[in-house]
GROMACS .gro file of C-alpha atoms in nm:
model
  484
    1MET     CA    1 -20.092  -5.876 -10.368
    2THR     CA    2 -20.052  -5.764 -10.042
    3THR     CA    3 -19.779  -5.967  -9.808
    4LEU     CA    4 -19.923  -6.031  -9.446
    5ASN     CA    5 -19.559  -6.071  -9.313
    6PRO     CA    6 -19.303  -5.867  -9.486
    7LYS     CA    7 -19.024  -5.998  -9.256
    8SER     CA    8 -19.125  -6.350  -9.334
    9PRO     CA    9 -18.892  -6.570  -9.502
   10ASN     CA   10 -19.189  -6.717  -9.678
   11PRO     CA   11 -19.351  -6.545  -9.959
   12PHE     CA   12 -19.691  -6.737  -9.967
   13PHE     CA   13 -19.812  -6.597  -9.649
   14HIS     CA   14 -20.049  -6.319  -9.808
   15TYR     CA   15 -20.394  -6.250  -9.914
   16GLY     CA   16 -20.499  -6.279 -10.284
   17PRO     CA   17 -20.645  -5.980 -10.458
   18GLN     CA   18 -21.036  -5.965 -10.434
   19ASN     CA   19 -21.256  -5.759 -10.653
   20PRO     CA   20 -21.383  -5.425 -10.423
   21SER     CA   21 -21.619  -5.310 -10.677
   22LEU     CA   22 -21.880  -5.614 -10.651
   23ILE     CA   23 -22.201  -5.591 -10.482
   24PHE     CA   24 -22.301  -5.880 -10.298
   25SER     CA   25 -22.648  -6.023 -10.334
   26ILE     CA   26 -22.702  -6.223 -10.042
   27PHE     CA   27 -22.622  -6.004  -9.748
   28PRO     CA   28 -22.485  -5.630  -9.786
   29PRO     CA   29 -22.113  -5.547  -9.727
   30ILE     CA   30 -22.032  -5.363  -9.394
   31SER     CA   31 -21.739  -5.153  -9.342
   32ARG     CA   32 -21.479  -5.294  -9.082
   33SER     CA   33 -21.255  -5.035  -8.939
   34LEU     CA   34 -20.958  -5.314  -8.907
   35SER     CA   35 -20.988  -5.574  -9.159
   36ILE     CA   36 -20.748  -5.833  -9.249
   37PHE     CA   37 -20.652  -5.600  -9.558
   38ASN     CA   38 -20.594  -5.316  -9.303
   39ARG     CA   39 -20.391  -5.503  -9.074
   40ALA     CA   40 -20.197  -5.661  -9.371
   41LYS     CA   41 -20.115  -5.310  -9.468
   42LEU     CA   42 -19.979  -5.204  -9.103
   43GLY     CA   43 -19.744  -5.487  -9.121
   44VAL     CA   44 -19.881  -5.702  -8.868
   45GLY     CA   45 -19.694  -6.028  -8.855
   46ILE     CA   46 -19.816  -6.398  -8.804
   47CYS     CA   47 -19.619  -6.652  -8.634
   48VAL     CA   48 -19.659  -7.030  -8.721
   49PRO     CA   49 -19.444  -7.265  -8.517
   50LYS     CA   50 -19.295  -7.560  -8.675
   51HIS     CA   51 -19.190  -7.902  -8.552
   52THR     CA   52 -18.844  -8.009  -8.612
   53PRO     CA   53 -18.819  -8.392  -8.591
   54ASN     CA   54 -18.542  -8.491  -8.399
   55PRO     CA   55 -18.285  -8.662  -8.672
   56ASN     CA   56 -18.181  -8.894  -8.396
   57SER     CA   57 -18.521  -9.060  -8.290
   58THR     CA   58 -18.568  -9.431  -8.360
   59SER     CA   59 -18.949  -9.342  -8.443
   60LEU     CA   60 -18.848  -9.222  -8.797
   61ASN     CA   61 -18.940  -9.478  -9.075
   62ASP     CA   62 -18.684  -9.519  -9.315
   63SER     CA   63 -18.872  -9.720  -9.547
   64LEU     CA   64 -19.119  -9.487  -9.581
   65ARG     CA   65 -18.865  -9.222  -9.651
   66ASP     CA   66 -18.693  -9.481  -9.916
   67ARG     CA   67 -19.077  -9.520 -10.077
   68ASN     CA   68 -19.138  -9.135 -10.093
   69GLU     CA   69 -18.756  -9.087 -10.267
   70SER     CA   70 -18.838  -9.378 -10.515
   71ARG     CA   71 -19.181  -9.266 -10.618
   72GLY     CA   72 -19.081  -8.910 -10.666
   73VAL     CA   73 -19.212  -8.720 -10.373
   74CYS     CA   74 -18.944  -8.472 -10.244
   75LEU     CA   75 -19.073  -8.323  -9.932
   76LYS     CA   76 -18.717  -8.118  -9.869
   77ASP     CA   77 -18.653  -7.759  -9.949
   78LYS     CA   78 -19.004  -7.689  -9.943
   79ASP     CA   79 -19.147  -7.402  -9.698
   80VAL     CA   80 -19.456  -7.491  -9.641
   81ASP     CA   81 -19.597  -7.807  -9.477
   82VAL     CA   82 -19.980  -7.815  -9.599
   83ALA     CA   83 -20.172  -7.665  -9.859
   84THR     CA   84 -20.524  -7.700  -9.925
   85LEU     CA   85 -20.699  -7.634 -10.235
   86GLY     CA   86 -21.051  -7.442 -10.249
   87ASN     CA   87 -21.342  -7.552 -10.027
   88LEU     CA   88 -21.280  -7.228  -9.833
   89CYS     CA   89 -21.639  -7.123  -9.665
   90VAL     CA   90 -21.827  -6.975  -9.387
   91ASP     CA   91 -22.038  -7.237  -9.170
   92VAL     CA   92 -22.341  -7.053  -9.025
   93VAL     CA   93 -22.449  -7.305  -8.749
   94LEU     CA   94 -22.808  -7.286  -8.652
   95ASN     CA   95 -23.054  -7.473  -8.411
   96VAL     CA   96 -23.376  -7.538  -8.624
   97PRO     CA   97 -23.668  -7.758  -8.543
   98ASN     CA   98 -23.671  -7.954  -8.856
   99LEU     CA   99 -23.404  -8.030  -9.103
  100PRO     CA  100 -23.396  -7.920  -9.449
  101PRO     CA  101 -23.660  -8.101  -9.690
  102PRO     CA  102 -23.518  -8.376  -9.904
  103LYS     CA  103 -23.669  -8.234 -10.223
  104LYS     CA  104 -23.447  -7.996 -10.434
  105GLU     CA  105 -23.700  -7.709 -10.480
  106ASP     CA  106 -23.793  -7.737 -10.115
  107ARG     CA  107 -23.443  -7.720  -9.983
  108LYS     CA  108 -23.387  -7.410 -10.217
  109ALA     CA  109 -23.692  -7.227 -10.066
  110TYR     CA  110 -23.545  -7.324  -9.720
  111MET     CA  111 -23.219  -7.196  -9.768
  112ASP     CA  112 -23.366  -6.850  -9.913
  113ARG     CA  113 -23.561  -6.812  -9.636
  114LEU     CA  114 -23.248  -6.848  -9.393
  115ALA     CA  115 -23.064  -6.599  -9.634
  116ALA     CA  116 -23.343  -6.347  -9.610
  117SER     CA  117 -23.184  -6.193  -9.296
  118SER     CA  118 -22.826  -6.147  -9.195
  119PRO     CA  119 -22.763  -6.437  -8.888
  120ASP     CA  120 -22.570  -6.296  -8.557
  121LYS     CA  121 -22.204  -6.319  -8.607
  122GLN     CA  122 -22.210  -6.547  -8.282
  123TYR     CA  123 -22.348  -6.812  -8.531
  124TRP     CA  124 -22.046  -6.788  -8.792
  125GLU     CA  125 -21.738  -7.027  -8.805
  126ALA     CA  126 -21.461  -7.114  -9.053
  127GLY     CA  127 -21.563  -7.425  -9.226
  128GLY     CA  128 -21.441  -7.657  -9.529
  129ASN     CA  129 -21.098  -7.678  -9.578
  130CYS     CA  130 -21.008  -7.405  -9.282
  131ASN     CA  131 -21.060  -7.703  -9.065
  132VAL     CA  132 -20.772  -7.877  -9.183
  133ALA     CA  133 -20.579  -7.574  -9.220
  134ILE     CA  134 -20.655  -7.491  -8.852
  135ALA     CA  135 -20.591  -7.870  -8.700
  136ALA     CA  136 -20.276  -7.871  -8.876
  137ALA     CA  137 -20.135  -7.533  -8.765
  138ARG     CA  138 -20.241  -7.638  -8.397
  139LEU     CA  139 -20.022  -7.922  -8.448
  140GLY     CA  140 -19.721  -7.700  -8.556
  141LEU     CA  141 -19.759  -7.734  -8.940
  142GLN     CA  142 -19.720  -7.434  -9.139
  143CYS     CA  143 -20.018  -7.435  -9.355
  144ILE     CA  144 -20.153  -7.226  -9.622
  145ALA     CA  145 -20.530  -7.201  -9.811
  146ILE     CA  146 -20.518  -7.150 -10.150
  147GLY     CA  147 -20.904  -7.053 -10.275
  148HIS     CA  148 -21.129  -6.789 -10.328
  149VAL     CA  149 -21.301  -6.564 -10.065
  150GLY     CA  150 -21.516  -6.256 -10.169
  151ASN     CA  151 -21.460  -5.904 -10.064
  152GLU     CA  152 -21.755  -5.889  -9.804
  153ILE     CA  153 -21.836  -5.941  -9.459
  154TYR     CA  154 -21.803  -6.313  -9.499
  155GLY     CA  155 -21.450  -6.299  -9.666
  156GLY     CA  156 -21.303  -6.072  -9.435
  157PHE     CA  157 -21.433  -6.290  -9.117
  158LEU     CA  158 -21.286  -6.624  -9.285
  159LEU     CA  159 -20.965  -6.401  -9.342
  160ASP     CA  160 -20.969  -6.306  -8.983
  161VAL     CA  161 -21.012  -6.642  -8.859
  162LEU     CA  162 -20.703  -6.782  -9.101
  163HIS     CA  163 -20.472  -6.497  -8.979
  164ASP     CA  164 -20.511  -6.547  -8.622
  165GLU     CA  165 -20.455  -6.925  -8.680
  166GLY     CA  166 -20.127  -6.841  -8.816
  167ILE     CA  167 -20.246  -6.973  -9.156
  168GLY     CA  168 -20.143  -6.815  -9.484
  169MET     CA  169 -20.379  -6.717  -9.759
  170VAL     CA  170 -20.304  -6.755 -10.163
  171GLY     CA  171 -20.635  -6.597 -10.357
  172MET     CA  172 -20.696  -6.802 -10.665
  173SER     CA  173 -20.712  -6.439 -10.935
  174VAL     CA  174 -20.899  -6.424 -11.204
  175ASP     CA  175 -20.909  -6.213 -11.553
  176ASN     CA  176 -21.229  -6.010 -11.482
  177ASP     CA  177 -21.261  -5.967 -11.873
  178PHE     CA  178 -21.390  -6.292 -11.922
  179VAL     CA  179 -21.612  -6.368 -11.643
  180ASP     CA  180 -21.977  -6.338 -11.568
  181ASN     CA  181 -21.998  -6.014 -11.373
  182SER     CA  182 -22.300  -6.183 -11.158
  183ALA     CA  183 -22.234  -6.058 -10.768
  184ALA     CA  184 -22.335  -6.385 -10.644
  185SER     CA  185 -22.059  -6.578 -10.841
  186TYR     CA  186 -21.808  -6.374 -10.647
  187GLU     CA  187 -21.936  -6.397 -10.273
  188THR     CA  188 -21.767  -6.611 -10.010
  189LEU     CA  189 -21.917  -6.934  -9.996
  190LEU     CA  190 -22.177  -6.997  -9.714
  191CYS     CA  191 -22.264  -7.341  -9.574
  192TRP     CA  192 -22.575  -7.395  -9.345
  193VAL     CA  193 -22.492  -7.614  -9.090
  194LEU     CA  194 -22.828  -7.700  -8.933
  195VAL     CA  195 -22.865  -7.901  -8.640
  196ASP     CA  196 -23.195  -8.032  -8.528
  197PRO     CA  197 -23.331  -8.111  -8.145
  198LEU     CA  198 -23.188  -8.463  -8.175
  199GLN     CA  199 -22.837  -8.315  -8.269
  200ARG     CA  200 -22.902  -8.436  -8.657
  201HIS     CA  201 -22.730  -8.244  -8.879
  202GLY     CA  202 -22.850  -8.083  -9.217
  203PHE     CA  203 -22.625  -7.908  -9.468
  204CYS     CA  204 -22.717  -7.678  -9.767
  205SER     CA  205 -22.525  -7.398  -9.959
  206ARG     CA  206 -22.601  -7.238 -10.282
  207ALA     CA  207 -22.360  -7.464 -10.457
  208ASP     CA  208 -22.616  -7.776 -10.402
  209PHE     CA  209 -22.861  -7.588 -10.640
  210SER     CA  210 -22.614  -7.502 -10.939
  211LYS     CA  211 -22.505  -7.712 -11.213
  212GLU     CA  212 -22.198  -7.545 -11.265
  213PRO     CA  213 -21.909  -7.521 -10.962
  214ALA     CA  214 -21.981  -7.178 -10.744
  215PHE     CA  215 -21.650  -7.046 -10.902
  216SER     CA  216 -21.658  -7.171 -11.267
  217TRP     CA  217 -21.525  -6.844 -11.394
  218LEU     CA  218 -21.164  -6.965 -11.235
  219GLY     CA  219 -21.022  -7.093 -11.560
  220LYS     CA  220 -20.677  -7.175 -11.492
  221LEU     CA  221 -20.386  -7.191 -11.197
  222SER     CA  222 -20.221  -6.846 -11.161
  223GLY     CA  223 -19.847  -6.850 -11.165
  224GLU     CA  224 -19.889  -6.763 -10.779
  225VAL     CA  225 -20.118  -7.090 -10.692
  226LYS     CA  226 -19.864  -7.269 -10.890
  227MET     CA  227 -19.585  -7.131 -10.715
  228ALA     CA  228 -19.771  -7.176 -10.387
  229ILE     CA  229 -19.812  -7.557 -10.468
  230LYS     CA  230 -19.441  -7.611 -10.542
  231LYS     CA  231 -19.341  -7.491 -10.225
  232SER     CA  232 -19.566  -7.745 -10.023
  233LYS     CA  233 -19.497  -8.050  -9.904
  234ILE     CA  234 -19.856  -8.152  -9.928
  235LEU     CA  235 -20.151  -8.025 -10.165
  236PHE     CA  236 -20.494  -8.155 -10.001
  237CYS     CA  237 -20.807  -8.182 -10.201
  238ASN     CA  238 -21.117  -8.335 -10.132
  239GLY     CA  239 -21.487  -8.393 -10.315
  240TYR     CA  240 -21.632  -8.056 -10.193
  241GLY     CA  241 -21.394  -7.866 -10.396
  242PHE     CA  242 -21.577  -7.996 -10.696
  243ASP     CA  243 -21.852  -7.761 -10.576
  244GLU     CA  244 -21.645  -7.494 -10.620
  245LEU     CA  245 -21.400  -7.543 -10.916
  246SER     CA  246 -21.419  -7.713 -11.230
  247PRO     CA  247 -21.284  -8.050 -11.269
  248GLY     CA  248 -21.044  -7.928 -11.514
  249LEU     CA  249 -20.878  -7.712 -11.301
  250ILE     CA  250 -20.873  -7.913 -10.998
  251VAL     CA  251 -20.682  -8.188 -11.235
  252SER     CA  252 -20.446  -7.903 -11.305
  253ALA     CA  253 -20.358  -7.853 -10.995
  254LEU     CA  254 -20.316  -8.213 -10.951
  255GLU     CA  255 -20.099  -8.248 -11.237
  256HIS     CA  256 -19.845  -7.946 -11.121
  257ALA     CA  257 -19.822  -8.084 -10.788
  258ILE     CA  258 -19.685  -8.420 -10.960
  259GLU     CA  259 -19.440  -8.242 -11.158
  260VAL     CA  260 -19.309  -7.999 -10.884
  261GLY     CA  261 -19.284  -8.321 -10.604
  262THR     CA  262 -19.560  -8.224 -10.406
  263ALA     CA  263 -19.741  -8.512 -10.234
  264ILE     CA  264 -20.141  -8.512 -10.316
  265PHE     CA  265 -20.388  -8.590 -10.035
  266PHE     CA  266 -20.709  -8.674 -10.146
  267ASP     CA  267 -21.056  -8.742  -9.951
  268PRO     CA  268 -21.353  -8.791 -10.166
  269GLY     CA  269 -21.588  -8.771  -9.892
  270PRO     CA  270 -21.955  -8.799  -9.997
  271ARG     CA  271 -21.926  -8.606 -10.315
  272GLY     CA  272 -21.749  -8.956 -10.447
  273LYS     CA  273 -22.064  -9.136 -10.496
  274SER     CA  274 -22.209  -8.824 -10.676
  275LEU     CA  275 -21.882  -8.787 -10.874
  276SER     CA  276 -21.875  -9.119 -10.967
  277ALA     CA  277 -22.191  -9.131 -11.159
  278GLY     CA  278 -22.129  -8.737 -11.228
  279THR     CA  279 -22.037  -8.557 -11.595
  280PRO     CA  280 -21.779  -8.744 -11.793
  281GLU     CA  281 -21.545  -8.459 -11.666
  282GLU     CA  282 -21.628  -8.521 -11.305
  283GLN     CA  283 -21.568  -8.894 -11.343
  284GLN     CA  284 -21.243  -8.858 -11.505
  285ALA     CA  285 -21.115  -8.651 -11.247
  286LEU     CA  286 -21.204  -8.867 -10.966
  287ASN     CA  287 -21.026  -9.161 -11.124
  288GLN     CA  288 -20.751  -8.924 -11.179
  289PHE     CA  289 -20.716  -8.871 -10.811
  290LEU     CA  290 -20.781  -9.204 -10.712
  291MET     CA  291 -20.495  -9.349 -10.926
  292LYS     CA  292 -20.230  -9.037 -10.865
  293SER     CA  293 -20.276  -8.943 -10.509
  294ASP     CA  294 -20.022  -9.017 -10.260
  295VAL     CA  295 -20.284  -9.058 -10.000
  296LEU     CA  296 -20.626  -9.177 -10.007
  297LEU     CA  297 -20.873  -9.130  -9.729
  298LEU     CA  298 -21.217  -9.265  -9.718
  299THR     CA  299 -21.459  -9.367  -9.464
  300SER     CA  300 -21.559  -9.746  -9.477
  301ASP     CA  301 -21.877  -9.649  -9.647
  302GLU     CA  302 -21.711  -9.441  -9.916
  303ALA     CA  303 -21.453  -9.711  -9.987
  304GLU     CA  304 -21.727  -9.978 -10.038
  305THR     CA  305 -21.915  -9.732 -10.275
  306LEU     CA  306 -21.613  -9.693 -10.481
  307THR     CA  307 -21.489 -10.060 -10.495
  308GLY     CA  308 -21.807 -10.253 -10.428
  309ILE     CA  309 -21.592 -10.423 -10.135
  310LYS     CA  310 -21.744 -10.440  -9.809
  311ASN     CA  311 -21.456 -10.537  -9.594
  312PRO     CA  312 -21.247 -10.197  -9.545
  313ILE     CA  313 -20.901 -10.369  -9.577
  314LEU     CA  314 -20.967 -10.577  -9.908
  315ALA     CA  315 -21.152 -10.241 -10.025
  316GLY     CA  316 -20.799 -10.045  -9.971
  317GLN     CA  317 -20.575 -10.315 -10.142
  318GLN     CA  318 -20.816 -10.315 -10.454
  319LEU     CA  319 -20.751  -9.918 -10.465
  320LEU     CA  320 -20.377  -9.961 -10.419
  321ARG     CA  321 -20.384 -10.209 -10.707
  322GLN     CA  322 -20.587  -9.984 -10.941
  323ALA     CA  323 -20.360  -9.680 -10.850
  324VAL     CA  324 -20.004  -9.579 -10.994
  325ARG     CA  325 -19.881  -9.359 -10.721
  326THR     CA  326 -20.062  -9.428 -10.419
  327LYS     CA  327 -19.883  -9.536 -10.088
  328TRP     CA  328 -20.120  -9.513  -9.842
  329VAL     CA  329 -20.488  -9.609  -9.815
  330ILE     CA  330 -20.646  -9.461  -9.477
  331VAL     CA  331 -20.998  -9.613  -9.402
  332LYS     CA  332 -21.199  -9.431  -9.139
  333MET     CA  333 -21.436  -9.643  -8.939
  334GLY     CA  334 -21.575  -9.385  -8.668
  335SER     CA  335 -21.570  -9.569  -8.322
  336LYS     CA  336 -21.420  -9.855  -8.451
  337GLY     CA  337 -21.096  -9.670  -8.522
  338SER     CA  338 -20.912  -9.626  -8.857
  339ILE     CA  339 -20.696  -9.854  -9.055
  340LEU     CA  340 -20.376  -9.786  -9.300
  341ILE     CA  341 -20.313 -10.014  -9.596
  342THR     CA  342 -20.016 -10.025  -9.794
  343ILE     CA  343 -19.892 -10.263 -10.060
  344SER     CA  344 -19.701 -10.440  -9.770
  345SER     CA  345 -19.828 -10.366  -9.465
  346ILE     CA  346 -20.182 -10.307  -9.253
  347SER     CA  347 -20.182 -10.095  -8.961
  348PHE     CA  348 -20.515 -10.103  -8.738
  349VAL     CA  349 -20.573  -9.853  -8.457
  350PRO     CA  350 -20.877  -9.835  -8.249
  351ALA     CA  351 -21.051  -9.523  -8.142
  352PHE     CA  352 -21.022  -9.330  -7.840
  353LYS     CA  353 -21.318  -9.341  -7.607
  354VAL     CA  354 -21.464  -8.982  -7.540
  355ASP     CA  355 -21.814  -8.816  -7.503
  356VAL     CA  356 -21.898  -8.732  -7.821
  357VAL     CA  357 -22.056  -8.372  -7.852
  358ASP     CA  358 -22.018  -8.324  -8.230
  359THR     CA  359 -21.887  -8.500  -8.507
  360VAL     CA  360 -21.871  -8.195  -8.760
  361GLY     CA  361 -21.505  -8.126  -8.820
  362CYS     CA  362 -21.371  -8.465  -8.723
  363GLY     CA  363 -21.270  -8.610  -9.052
  364ASP     CA  364 -21.089  -8.320  -9.143
  365SER     CA  365 -20.912  -8.273  -8.808
  366PHE     CA  366 -20.788  -8.670  -8.867
  367VAL     CA  367 -20.643  -8.556  -9.225
  368ALA     CA  368 -20.437  -8.311  -9.055
  369ALA     CA  369 -20.308  -8.550  -8.816
  370ILE     CA  370 -20.231  -8.784  -9.102
  371ALA     CA  371 -20.020  -8.504  -9.299
  372PHE     CA  372 -19.859  -8.450  -8.945
  373GLY     CA  373 -19.707  -8.817  -8.944
  374PHE     CA  374 -19.650  -8.791  -9.315
  375ILE     CA  375 -19.429  -8.530  -9.311
  376ASN     CA  376 -19.243  -8.643  -9.015
  377SER     CA  377 -19.215  -8.984  -9.155
  378LEU     CA  378 -19.350  -9.150  -8.848
  379PRO     CA  379 -19.429  -9.513  -8.808
  380MET     CA  380 -19.779  -9.592  -8.935
  381VAL     CA  381 -19.907  -9.728  -8.619
  382ASN     CA  382 -19.804  -9.366  -8.467
  383THR     CA  383 -19.967  -9.177  -8.730
  384LEU     CA  384 -20.269  -9.324  -8.702
  385ALA     CA  385 -20.273  -9.290  -8.297
  386ILE     CA  386 -20.242  -8.941  -8.365
  387ALA     CA  387 -20.517  -8.921  -8.626
  388ASN     CA  388 -20.759  -9.061  -8.402
  389ALA     CA  389 -20.693  -8.879  -8.106
  390VAL     CA  390 -20.690  -8.541  -8.278
  391GLY     CA  391 -21.039  -8.648  -8.467
  392ALA     CA  392 -21.154  -8.790  -8.125
  393ALA     CA  393 -21.038  -8.454  -7.946
  394THR     CA  394 -21.263  -8.237  -8.216
  395ALA     CA  395 -21.584  -8.453  -8.139
  396MET     CA  396 -21.573  -8.351  -7.785
  397GLY     CA  397 -21.640  -8.005  -7.891
  398CYS     CA  398 -21.913  -7.831  -8.082
  399GLY     CA  399 -21.882  -7.749  -8.443
  400ALA     CA  400 -21.570  -7.689  -8.637
  401GLY     CA  401 -21.304  -7.397  -8.740
  402ARG     CA  402 -21.187  -7.268  -8.445
  403ASN     CA  403 -21.368  -7.544  -8.247
  404VAL     CA  404 -21.119  -7.817  -8.352
  405ALA     CA  405 -20.857  -8.007  -8.132
  406SER     CA  406 -20.682  -7.807  -7.958
  407LEU     CA  407 -20.290  -7.966  -7.895
  408GLU     CA  408 -20.355  -7.958  -7.511
  409ARG     CA  409 -20.674  -8.154  -7.555
  410VAL     CA  410 -20.492  -8.407  -7.803
  411MET     CA  411 -20.210  -8.422  -7.560
  412GLN     CA  412 -20.450  -8.509  -7.254
  413LEU     CA  413 -20.642  -8.773  -7.455
  414MET     CA  414 -20.291  -8.941  -7.532
  415ARG     CA  415 -20.191  -8.960  -7.165
  416ASP     CA  416 -20.526  -9.094  -7.064
  417SER     CA  417 -20.484  -9.374  -7.309
  418ASN     CA  418 -20.847  -9.488  -7.313
  419LEU     CA  419 -20.889  -9.696  -7.597
  420ILE     CA  420 -21.191  -9.890  -7.725
  421GLU     CA  421 -21.073 -10.232  -7.756
  422ASP     CA  422 -21.285 -10.502  -7.913
  423GLU     CA  423 -21.109 -10.835  -8.002
  424SER     CA  424 -21.427 -10.963  -8.183
  425SER     CA  425 -21.412 -10.641  -8.434
  426TRP     CA  426 -21.033 -10.742  -8.484
  427ASN     CA  427 -21.081 -11.060  -8.558
  428GLU     CA  428 -21.374 -11.000  -8.814
  429LEU     CA  429 -21.175 -10.740  -8.969
  430PHE     CA  430 -20.886 -10.942  -9.022
  431ASP     CA  431 -21.085 -11.296  -9.080
  432VAL     CA  432 -21.012 -11.243  -9.456
  433SER     CA  433 -20.701 -11.358  -9.704
  434LEU     CA  434 -20.469 -11.080  -9.669
  435ASP     CA  435 -20.176 -11.019  -9.921
  436ALA     CA  436 -19.996 -10.800  -9.643
  437GLN     CA  437 -19.649 -10.905  -9.514
  438GLU     CA  438 -19.695 -10.738  -9.164
  439VAL     CA  439 -20.023 -10.657  -8.973
  440THR     CA  440 -19.992 -10.434  -8.676
  441ILE     CA  441 -20.238 -10.348  -8.409
  442LEU     CA  442 -20.218 -10.081  -8.123
  443SER     CA  443 -20.342 -10.196  -7.830
  444LYS     CA  444 -20.292 -10.101  -7.432
  445MET     CA  445 -20.094 -10.429  -7.388
  446ALA     CA  446 -19.861 -10.552  -7.640
  447ILE     CA  447 -19.905 -10.937  -7.576
  448ASN     CA  448 -19.915 -11.145  -7.886
  449GLY     CA  449 -20.074 -11.471  -7.931
  450ILE     CA  450 -20.437 -11.378  -7.968
  451ASN     CA  451 -20.370 -11.469  -8.328
  452SER     CA  452 -20.031 -11.535  -8.467
  453ARG     CA  453 -20.073 -11.306  -8.754
  454LEU     CA  454 -20.126 -11.011  -8.581
  455ASN     CA  455 -19.826 -10.799  -8.422
  456HIS     CA  456 -19.949 -10.595  -8.119
  457VAL     CA  457 -19.779 -10.212  -8.041
  458SER     CA  458 -19.793 -10.112  -7.698
  459LEU     CA  459 -20.021  -9.765  -7.698
  460GLN     CA  460 -19.788  -9.681  -7.391
  461SER     CA  461 -19.471  -9.690  -7.587
  462VAL     CA  462 -19.623  -9.503  -7.902
  463VAL     CA  463 -19.764  -9.232  -7.640
  464SER     CA  464 -19.417  -9.199  -7.500
  465GLU     CA  465 -19.262  -9.121  -7.858
  466LEU     CA  466 -19.559  -8.887  -7.954
  467LEU     CA  467 -19.589  -8.699  -7.637
  468PRO     CA  468 -19.230  -8.534  -7.652
  469MET     CA  469 -19.294  -8.403  -8.023
  470PHE     CA  470 -19.621  -8.253  -7.912
  471GLU     CA  471 -19.477  -8.092  -7.573
  472SER     CA  472 -19.195  -7.934  -7.808
  473VAL     CA  473 -19.461  -7.791  -8.082
  474GLU     CA  474 -19.662  -7.641  -7.764
  475LEU     CA  475 -19.313  -7.481  -7.604
  476LYS     CA  476 -19.249  -7.340  -7.953
  477GLY     CA  477 -19.586  -7.211  -7.994
  478LYS     CA  478 -19.591  -7.058  -7.611
  479SER     CA  479 -19.260  -6.885  -7.714
  480CYS     CA  480 -19.399  -6.741  -8.046
  481VAL     CA  481 -19.670  -6.571  -7.840
  482LEU     CA  482 -19.452  -6.410  -7.616
  483LYS     CA  483 -19.230  -6.269  -7.890
  484GLU     CA  484 -19.543  -6.117  -8.031
   0.00000   0.00000   0.00000
C-alpha cells in the first residue's frame, strides 16, 4: 500500500492496491505521466483543514452528546470524520436529445452506443459518494473514501479529483485467486448522466444490467478497511452501494462499525424501494440498516415507500419506533425544507430560496452538512440550516463532483438569509397528533403565537452562531494552501 503523505499522522490517507495487469473492456487505458500513483511515490502531501469546535460555545448540544455516549457511539479518539463506503464512480455528463428508453434491453443498447467511443474528458466528473466526501471536505471535515476503482484512465481521474480535494482513499483489496478475471468486473464504475433539452435527467451504468453487484468478487472486508472504519467517526452508506458490493459485505461493514463505535449514516435513496422488494439478502440488509443506523436520511417519498405513511413526521416516528439504535431520522422535502425527528423532538427548517440550475448532488451535499452538525454536536435546527444551505448552494451549480457547494457560496447564502417561509405548509405538516415533547421551527422572525405548540427560532441567531465556525474553516483552508 502506498502512503500519500508519509508525514501525516493519519495512516489512512493512501491509495489501495490495484491490478495493473488487467485490460479494460469499455475503453483502452492510456498512459498518464503524472498519475496519482506517481505523485504518491514522489511524496506529495495533502492538507485537510480540520475544524475544532469552540469548547466554550453555548451552541453545543449537551443532550445529544449524552445520547451518543449512552447508545455506544464514541466519537472521541478518531482521526477521520467521515468515511464513505463504496459507490465510487465517474459520471459522464452528456446533453442528449432524448433520455434512455424505459425498456431494459433498449437502455442497454443505448448505453452500449454511448460507450462505443471514449467521451472527451471535459464531460467527466467524480460521482456517487465522491459528492459526499467532497462536500464534507469543503466544510473542513477530514474524509476518506473506501471502495474500488480500476487501474485505468477513469480510476486515475477519480483518484486525482479526491487527492486535489484533500480526501484519502482506502482501496478494497481482493485475493485474485478467487475471482473472475473478467476485465469489466475490475473497471471503475461509470455512470452516464444524461440531460435532455428540458433539463430532465436520466442515469445508466453497467450495474443496472447485471443481477450481481458490479464488484461481487469482493467477498470480505480487509484489515485495512476495518481499521479505516474504526478510525472514522461516521461511516456513510447509501442504497447505491448495493449496485457495487454484495449485501453480506455491506452488512459486515455495518456490524464492524457498531462494534468499534463508529456512527452509521444511511440514505437508502431510490434503491430503497427495489431493495425492499429484492432478494432475501437485500431485504435483510435493508432492514439491518433501517434498524441499526444512527442517522437515517430519506426523501418524503422514500419515507412513505418504506412505511406506508404519507406524513413525513409520522413516517419518521414510525422508523424510530422500529429501530434499535437510530437517533435521528431526517426527511428531505425539496423546496419545502427538511425535518429532523428524534424520539423526543422535531425540528423543521424551510429551504433557502435560490435559482436552481441542477439538483444532481444536492442530496449528497445535504448528507455532508448533517455529518458536520452531528460531529460538532450542534443544535438540531442549526444542523438542518447548514444542510439546507449546502444543498441549495449545490443546486446553484451544474452537476456534482467538483461542482458541489463551495464554502464561500454556503456562507453567502447564510448571510442572505432568504428562506422560503410558508405558514400553511407548517400548519399542514404539524396538524397531526404528535408524541414529541419539543417542536422547533426556524424562521426569519422568532415570533411565537401563530401556533402555541411550535417554538420559533430566529434564523439570524442561528446564522450568527454558524458563520464564525465557517470563517474559521475558511481561514484554516487558506493557511493550508499557503503552506503548500
